[in-house]
Amino acid sequence: MDIFKILSLCLIVAVLGLFLKQYKGEYTVAITLSGGAIILVLILNSLSPVFEEIRTILSGNGIDNIYLKIALKTLGIAYITEYAADTCRDCGQSAMAAKAELVGRVAVFIVSMPVLTSVLRTALKFAGE
């Protein structure tokens, strides 16, 4: 991962946002969201080989990939939720930020249901014996 390129882009977007806020405040949100989306894509591209390596290791050892998928989805939901909530707060919309966080929590719960179901089935099987 080229961390310096990504951090430089963060600083450029932040400075550009501050500069635009003085003259055209309505464009600040657009530039921040656009910069954030570009940064997110750069990060995901950098993490792609890591995810592929983990997938290879797990499949080579006979471990089901569903748990990796659930963990990655949960991580993605957490990051996107945090990004959305922080953007809402930056716009002065703390109530919408709270709603975004609530949506993220519910989405994590829904995505993690297969793991919860598996744990409950295992616990019930041991309790029944």
Short mmCIF file of N, CA and C in Angstrom, two decimals:
data_model
loop_
_atom_site.label_atom_id
_atom_site.label_comp_id
_atom_site.label_asym_id
_atom_site.label_seq_id
_atom_site.Cartn_x
_atom_site.Cartn_y
_atom_site.Cartn_z
N MET A 1 0.85 -1.17 0.00
CA MET A 1 0.00 0.00 0.00
C MET A 1 0.89 1.23 0.00
N ASP A 2 0.59 2.12 -0.87
CA ASP A 2 1.35 3.37 -0.95
C ASP A 2 0.73 4.38 0.01
N ILE A 3 1.10 4.26 1.26
CA ILE A 3 0.48 5.06 2.32
C ILE A 3 0.72 6.54 2.13
N PHE A 4 1.87 6.90 1.61
CA PHE A 4 2.17 8.31 1.44
C PHE A 4 1.27 8.95 0.38
N LYS A 5 0.96 8.20 -0.67
CA LYS A 5 0.06 8.70 -1.70
C LYS A 5 -1.33 8.91 -1.13
N ILE A 6 -1.80 7.97 -0.35
CA ILE A 6 -3.15 8.06 0.23
C ILE A 6 -3.22 9.19 1.26
N LEU A 7 -2.22 9.28 2.13
CA LEU A 7 -2.20 10.35 3.12
C LEU A 7 -2.06 11.72 2.46
N SER A 8 -1.29 11.80 1.40
CA SER A 8 -1.16 13.06 0.66
C SER A 8 -2.51 13.47 0.08
N LEU A 9 -3.22 12.49 -0.45
CA LEU A 9 -4.55 12.78 -1.00
C LEU A 9 -5.50 13.25 0.10
N CYS A 10 -5.41 12.65 1.28
CA CYS A 10 -6.21 13.09 2.42
C CYS A 10 -5.93 14.55 2.75
N LEU A 11 -4.67 14.90 2.82
CA LEU A 11 -4.31 16.28 3.14
C LEU A 11 -4.75 17.25 2.05
N ILE A 12 -4.60 16.86 0.79
CA ILE A 12 -5.02 17.72 -0.32
C ILE A 12 -6.52 17.97 -0.27
N VAL A 13 -7.30 16.90 -0.04
CA VAL A 13 -8.75 17.04 0.04
C VAL A 13 -9.13 17.92 1.22
N ALA A 14 -8.46 17.74 2.37
CA ALA A 14 -8.77 18.56 3.55
C ALA A 14 -8.46 20.03 3.30
N VAL A 15 -7.32 20.32 2.72
CA VAL A 15 -6.95 21.72 2.44
C VAL A 15 -7.88 22.31 1.39
N LEU A 16 -8.19 21.54 0.36
CA LEU A 16 -9.10 22.01 -0.68
C LEU A 16 -10.49 22.27 -0.09
N GLY A 17 -10.92 21.39 0.82
CA GLY A 17 -12.21 21.59 1.49
C GLY A 17 -12.23 22.86 2.31
N LEU A 18 -11.16 23.12 3.04
CA LEU A 18 -11.08 24.35 3.83
C LEU A 18 -11.07 25.59 2.94
N PHE A 19 -10.34 25.50 1.84
CA PHE A 19 -10.26 26.62 0.92
C PHE A 19 -11.62 26.90 0.28
N LEU A 20 -12.29 25.83 -0.17
CA LEU A 20 -13.60 26.00 -0.80
C LEU A 20 -14.66 26.48 0.18
N LYS A 21 -14.50 26.13 1.43
CA LYS A 21 -15.48 26.51 2.45
C LYS A 21 -15.59 28.03 2.56
N GLN A 22 -14.48 28.71 2.33
CA GLN A 22 -14.48 30.17 2.42
C GLN A 22 -15.23 30.82 1.27
N TYR A 23 -15.15 30.22 0.09
CA TYR A 23 -15.72 30.85 -1.10
C TYR A 23 -17.02 30.18 -1.57
N LYS A 24 -17.01 28.88 -1.61
CA LYS A 24 -18.19 28.12 -2.06
C LYS A 24 -18.43 26.98 -1.09
N GLY A 25 -19.03 27.28 0.04
CA GLY A 25 -19.23 26.30 1.10
C GLY A 25 -20.04 25.08 0.67
N GLU A 26 -20.94 25.27 -0.31
CA GLU A 26 -21.77 24.15 -0.75
C GLU A 26 -20.97 23.08 -1.49
N TYR A 27 -19.80 23.41 -1.97
CA TYR A 27 -18.98 22.42 -2.68
C TYR A 27 -18.09 21.61 -1.73
N THR A 28 -17.99 22.04 -0.50
CA THR A 28 -17.12 21.37 0.46
C THR A 28 -17.53 19.92 0.67
N VAL A 29 -18.82 19.68 0.83
CA VAL A 29 -19.30 18.31 1.04
C VAL A 29 -19.01 17.45 -0.19
N ALA A 30 -19.23 18.00 -1.37
CA ALA A 30 -19.01 17.23 -2.60
C ALA A 30 -17.54 16.85 -2.75
N ILE A 31 -16.63 17.78 -2.48
CA ILE A 31 -15.20 17.48 -2.63
C ILE A 31 -14.76 16.48 -1.57
N THR A 32 -15.32 16.59 -0.37
CA THR A 32 -14.96 15.65 0.70
C THR A 32 -15.46 14.25 0.38
N LEU A 33 -16.69 14.15 -0.08
CA LEU A 33 -17.23 12.83 -0.44
C LEU A 33 -16.47 12.22 -1.62
N SER A 34 -16.16 13.03 -2.61
CA SER A 34 -15.41 12.52 -3.77
C SER A 34 -14.02 12.05 -3.36
N GLY A 35 -13.34 12.87 -2.58
CA GLY A 35 -12.01 12.48 -2.10
C GLY A 35 -12.07 11.23 -1.25
N GLY A 36 -13.07 11.14 -0.39
CA GLY A 36 -13.24 9.94 0.45
C GLY A 36 -13.48 8.69 -0.38
N ALA A 37 -14.28 8.82 -1.43
CA ALA A 37 -14.55 7.67 -2.29
C ALA A 37 -13.28 7.21 -3.01
N ILE A 38 -12.50 8.15 -3.48
CA ILE A 38 -11.24 7.79 -4.16
C ILE A 38 -10.29 7.12 -3.18
N ILE A 39 -10.21 7.64 -1.98
CA ILE A 39 -9.34 7.05 -0.95
C ILE A 39 -9.80 5.65 -0.60
N LEU A 40 -11.11 5.45 -0.49
CA LEU A 40 -11.65 4.13 -0.19
C LEU A 40 -11.30 3.13 -1.29
N VAL A 41 -11.40 3.54 -2.53
CA VAL A 41 -11.03 2.65 -3.65
C VAL A 41 -9.54 2.31 -3.60
N LEU A 42 -8.71 3.29 -3.32
CA LEU A 42 -7.26 3.03 -3.22
C LEU A 42 -6.94 2.03 -2.11
N ILE A 43 -7.63 2.18 -0.98
CA ILE A 43 -7.40 1.27 0.14
C ILE A 43 -7.86 -0.14 -0.22
N LEU A 44 -9.04 -0.25 -0.82
CA LEU A 44 -9.55 -1.58 -1.19
C LEU A 44 -8.65 -2.26 -2.22
N ASN A 45 -8.12 -1.48 -3.16
CA ASN A 45 -7.19 -2.06 -4.14
C ASN A 45 -5.92 -2.55 -3.46
N SER A 46 -5.47 -1.84 -2.44
CA SER A 46 -4.28 -2.26 -1.72
C SER A 46 -4.51 -3.51 -0.89
N LEU A 47 -5.74 -3.69 -0.40
CA LEU A 47 -6.05 -4.84 0.44
C LEU A 47 -6.42 -6.10 -0.35
N SER A 48 -6.68 -5.97 -1.61
CA SER A 48 -7.09 -7.11 -2.43
C SER A 48 -6.12 -8.29 -2.37
N PRO A 49 -4.81 -8.08 -2.50
CA PRO A 49 -3.89 -9.23 -2.40
C PRO A 49 -3.89 -9.88 -1.02
N VAL A 50 -4.12 -9.09 0.01
CA VAL A 50 -4.16 -9.64 1.37
C VAL A 50 -5.35 -10.57 1.52
N PHE A 51 -6.52 -10.12 1.03
CA PHE A 51 -7.72 -10.95 1.11
C PHE A 51 -7.55 -12.24 0.31
N GLU A 52 -6.92 -12.14 -0.83
CA GLU A 52 -6.69 -13.32 -1.67
C GLU A 52 -5.76 -14.31 -0.97
N GLU A 53 -4.74 -13.82 -0.30
CA GLU A 53 -3.82 -14.69 0.43
C GLU A 53 -4.53 -15.39 1.58
N ILE A 54 -5.35 -14.66 2.31
CA ILE A 54 -6.11 -15.27 3.41
C ILE A 54 -7.05 -16.34 2.87
N ARG A 55 -7.72 -16.05 1.77
CA ARG A 55 -8.63 -17.01 1.15
C ARG A 55 -7.87 -18.28 0.73
N THR A 56 -6.69 -18.12 0.18
CA THR A 56 -5.88 -19.26 -0.24
C THR A 56 -5.47 -20.11 0.96
N ILE A 57 -5.05 -19.46 2.03
CA ILE A 57 -4.64 -20.19 3.24
C ILE A 57 -5.81 -20.96 3.83
N LEU A 58 -6.96 -20.32 3.92
CA LEU A 58 -8.13 -20.97 4.50
C LEU A 58 -8.60 -22.15 3.65
N SER A 59 -8.67 -21.97 2.35
CA SER A 59 -9.14 -23.06 1.50
C SER A 59 -8.13 -24.20 1.45
N GLY A 60 -6.86 -23.91 1.61
CA GLY A 60 -5.83 -24.95 1.64
C GLY A 60 -5.90 -25.80 2.90
N ASN A 61 -6.48 -25.24 3.96
CA ASN A 61 -6.60 -25.98 5.22
C ASN A 61 -8.00 -26.51 5.46
N GLY A 62 -8.85 -26.42 4.46
CA GLY A 62 -10.20 -26.98 4.57
C GLY A 62 -11.16 -26.19 5.43
N ILE A 63 -10.86 -24.92 5.67
CA ILE A 63 -11.74 -24.08 6.47
C ILE A 63 -12.73 -23.41 5.54
N ASP A 64 -14.01 -23.38 5.94
CA ASP A 64 -15.07 -22.82 5.12
C ASP A 64 -14.86 -21.31 4.94
N ASN A 65 -14.99 -20.84 3.71
CA ASN A 65 -14.80 -19.43 3.40
C ASN A 65 -15.95 -18.55 3.88
N ILE A 66 -17.05 -19.15 4.29
CA ILE A 66 -18.21 -18.33 4.69
C ILE A 66 -17.87 -17.45 5.88
N TYR A 67 -17.04 -17.95 6.80
CA TYR A 67 -16.69 -17.15 7.97
C TYR A 67 -15.78 -15.98 7.59
N LEU A 68 -14.91 -16.19 6.63
CA LEU A 68 -14.08 -15.09 6.13
C LEU A 68 -14.95 -14.05 5.44
N LYS A 69 -15.90 -14.50 4.64
CA LYS A 69 -16.80 -13.56 3.96
C LYS A 69 -17.59 -12.73 4.97
N ILE A 70 -18.09 -13.39 6.00
CA ILE A 70 -18.85 -12.68 7.02
C ILE A 70 -17.97 -11.66 7.74
N ALA A 71 -16.75 -12.05 8.08
CA ALA A 71 -15.84 -11.13 8.76
C ALA A 71 -15.50 -9.93 7.87
N LEU A 72 -15.27 -10.16 6.59
CA LEU A 72 -14.94 -9.07 5.68
C LEU A 72 -16.14 -8.16 5.45
N LYS A 73 -17.33 -8.75 5.32
CA LYS A 73 -18.53 -7.92 5.17
C LYS A 73 -18.76 -7.06 6.40
N THR A 74 -18.58 -7.65 7.58
CA THR A 74 -18.75 -6.92 8.82
C THR A 74 -17.75 -5.76 8.91
N LEU A 75 -16.51 -6.04 8.57
CA LEU A 75 -15.48 -5.00 8.58
C LEU A 75 -15.83 -3.88 7.59
N GLY A 76 -16.26 -4.26 6.40
CA GLY A 76 -16.66 -3.27 5.40
C GLY A 76 -17.82 -2.42 5.86
N ILE A 77 -18.83 -3.06 6.46
CA ILE A 77 -19.98 -2.32 6.97
C ILE A 77 -19.53 -1.34 8.05
N ALA A 78 -18.65 -1.78 8.92
CA ALA A 78 -18.17 -0.90 10.00
C ALA A 78 -17.45 0.32 9.44
N TYR A 79 -16.58 0.12 8.46
CA TYR A 79 -15.84 1.25 7.90
C TYR A 79 -16.75 2.20 7.13
N ILE A 80 -17.65 1.65 6.33
CA ILE A 80 -18.54 2.50 5.55
C ILE A 80 -19.49 3.27 6.47
N THR A 81 -19.96 2.60 7.52
CA THR A 81 -20.84 3.26 8.48
C THR A 81 -20.11 4.40 9.18
N GLU A 82 -18.90 4.15 9.60
CA GLU A 82 -18.12 5.21 10.26
C GLU A 82 -17.89 6.39 9.32
N TYR A 83 -17.59 6.08 8.05
CA TYR A 83 -17.36 7.13 7.06
C TYR A 83 -18.63 7.96 6.86
N ALA A 84 -19.77 7.29 6.73
CA ALA A 84 -21.03 8.00 6.53
C ALA A 84 -21.38 8.84 7.75
N ALA A 85 -21.22 8.27 8.94
CA ALA A 85 -21.55 9.01 10.16
C ALA A 85 -20.63 10.21 10.34
N ASP A 86 -19.34 10.04 10.07
CA ASP A 86 -18.41 11.17 10.19
C ASP A 86 -18.73 12.27 9.18
N THR A 87 -19.13 11.88 7.98
CA THR A 87 -19.50 12.86 6.96
C THR A 87 -20.74 13.62 7.39
N CYS A 88 -21.71 12.89 7.96
CA CYS A 88 -22.92 13.56 8.46
C CYS A 88 -22.56 14.56 9.57
N ARG A 89 -21.67 14.15 10.46
CA ARG A 89 -21.25 15.06 11.55
C ARG A 89 -20.52 16.29 11.00
N ASP A 90 -19.69 16.07 9.97
CA ASP A 90 -18.98 17.19 9.36
C ASP A 90 -19.95 18.20 8.74
N CYS A 91 -21.10 17.70 8.30
CA CYS A 91 -22.12 18.58 7.72
C CYS A 91 -23.03 19.17 8.77
N GLY A 92 -22.77 18.87 10.04
CA GLY A 92 -23.59 19.39 11.12
C GLY A 92 -24.87 18.61 11.35
N GLN A 93 -24.95 17.40 10.83
CA GLN A 93 -26.15 16.57 10.95
C GLN A 93 -25.90 15.43 11.92
N SER A 94 -25.83 15.73 13.20
CA SER A 94 -25.54 14.69 14.19
C SER A 94 -26.68 13.69 14.32
N ALA A 95 -27.92 14.12 14.10
CA ALA A 95 -29.04 13.17 14.17
C ALA A 95 -28.94 12.14 13.04
N MET A 96 -28.57 12.59 11.85
CA MET A 96 -28.40 11.65 10.74
C MET A 96 -27.20 10.73 10.97
N ALA A 97 -26.17 11.24 11.62
CA ALA A 97 -25.01 10.42 11.95
C ALA A 97 -25.42 9.29 12.88
N ALA A 98 -26.27 9.59 13.86
CA ALA A 98 -26.76 8.56 14.77
C ALA A 98 -27.60 7.52 14.03
N LYS A 99 -28.39 7.96 13.07
CA LYS A 99 -29.20 7.03 12.27
C LYS A 99 -28.31 6.14 11.41
N ALA A 100 -27.25 6.71 10.85
CA ALA A 100 -26.31 5.93 10.05
C ALA A 100 -25.64 4.86 10.90
N GLU A 101 -25.28 5.22 12.13
CA GLU A 101 -24.67 4.24 13.03
C GLU A 101 -25.65 3.14 13.40
N LEU A 102 -26.92 3.48 13.58
CA LEU A 102 -27.94 2.49 13.87
C LEU A 102 -28.10 1.52 12.70
N VAL A 103 -28.14 2.06 11.50
CA VAL A 103 -28.23 1.22 10.31
C VAL A 103 -27.03 0.28 10.23
N GLY A 104 -25.85 0.78 10.52
CA GLY A 104 -24.65 -0.06 10.51
C GLY A 104 -24.72 -1.19 11.51
N ARG A 105 -25.21 -0.89 12.71
CA ARG A 105 -25.33 -1.94 13.74
C ARG A 105 -26.30 -3.02 13.31
N VAL A 106 -27.43 -2.60 12.76
CA VAL A 106 -28.43 -3.58 12.30
C VAL A 106 -27.86 -4.42 11.15
N ALA A 107 -27.14 -3.78 10.24
CA ALA A 107 -26.56 -4.51 9.11
C ALA A 107 -25.53 -5.52 9.60
N VAL A 108 -24.71 -5.17 10.57
CA VAL A 108 -23.74 -6.11 11.13
C VAL A 108 -24.46 -7.29 11.77
N PHE A 109 -25.53 -7.01 12.49
CA PHE A 109 -26.30 -8.09 13.12
C PHE A 109 -26.86 -9.03 12.05
N ILE A 110 -27.42 -8.48 11.00
CA ILE A 110 -28.01 -9.31 9.94
C ILE A 110 -26.93 -10.14 9.25
N VAL A 111 -25.80 -9.53 8.95
CA VAL A 111 -24.72 -10.26 8.27
C VAL A 111 -24.16 -11.36 9.15
N SER A 112 -24.13 -11.13 10.45
CA SER A 112 -23.53 -12.11 11.36
C SER A 112 -24.50 -13.22 11.80
N MET A 113 -25.72 -13.20 11.30
CA MET A 113 -26.71 -14.21 11.69
C MET A 113 -26.24 -15.66 11.41
N PRO A 114 -25.59 -15.97 10.31
CA PRO A 114 -25.13 -17.36 10.12
C PRO A 114 -24.17 -17.83 11.21
N VAL A 115 -23.31 -16.95 11.69
CA VAL A 115 -22.39 -17.31 12.77
C VAL A 115 -23.16 -17.53 14.06
N LEU A 116 -24.08 -16.64 14.36
CA LEU A 116 -24.89 -16.77 15.56
C LEU A 116 -25.72 -18.06 15.52
N THR A 117 -26.30 -18.35 14.37
CA THR A 117 -27.08 -19.58 14.21
C THR A 117 -26.21 -20.81 14.42
N SER A 118 -25.02 -20.80 13.87
CA SER A 118 -24.10 -21.92 14.01
C SER A 118 -23.72 -22.13 15.48
N VAL A 119 -23.44 -21.05 16.18
CA VAL A 119 -23.08 -21.14 17.60
C VAL A 119 -24.26 -21.68 18.41
N LEU A 120 -25.45 -21.17 18.13
CA LEU A 120 -26.63 -21.65 18.86
C LEU A 120 -26.89 -23.13 18.61
N ARG A 121 -26.77 -23.57 17.36
CA ARG A 121 -26.96 -24.99 17.04
C ARG A 121 -25.96 -25.85 17.77
N THR A 122 -24.71 -25.43 17.80
CA THR A 122 -23.67 -26.19 18.50
C THR A 122 -23.96 -26.24 19.99
N ALA A 123 -24.35 -25.11 20.57
CA ALA A 123 -24.67 -25.08 22.00
C ALA A 123 -25.86 -25.97 22.32
N LEU A 124 -26.89 -25.95 21.48
CA LEU A 124 -28.07 -26.78 21.71
C LEU A 124 -27.74 -28.27 21.55
N LYS A 125 -26.83 -28.57 20.62
CA LYS A 125 -26.43 -29.97 20.44
C LYS A 125 -25.71 -30.48 21.68
N PHE A 126 -24.83 -29.65 22.25
CA PHE A 126 -24.13 -30.07 23.48
C PHE A 126 -25.09 -30.13 24.67
N ALA A 127 -26.06 -29.24 24.72
CA ALA A 127 -27.01 -29.23 25.83
C ALA A 127 -27.93 -30.44 25.75
N GLY A 128 -28.21 -30.91 24.54
CA GLY A 128 -29.11 -32.05 24.36
C GLY A 128 -28.44 -33.38 24.65
N GLU A 129 -27.14 -33.42 24.71
CA GLU A 129 -26.43 -34.69 24.93
C GLU A 129 -26.28 -35.02 26.37
#
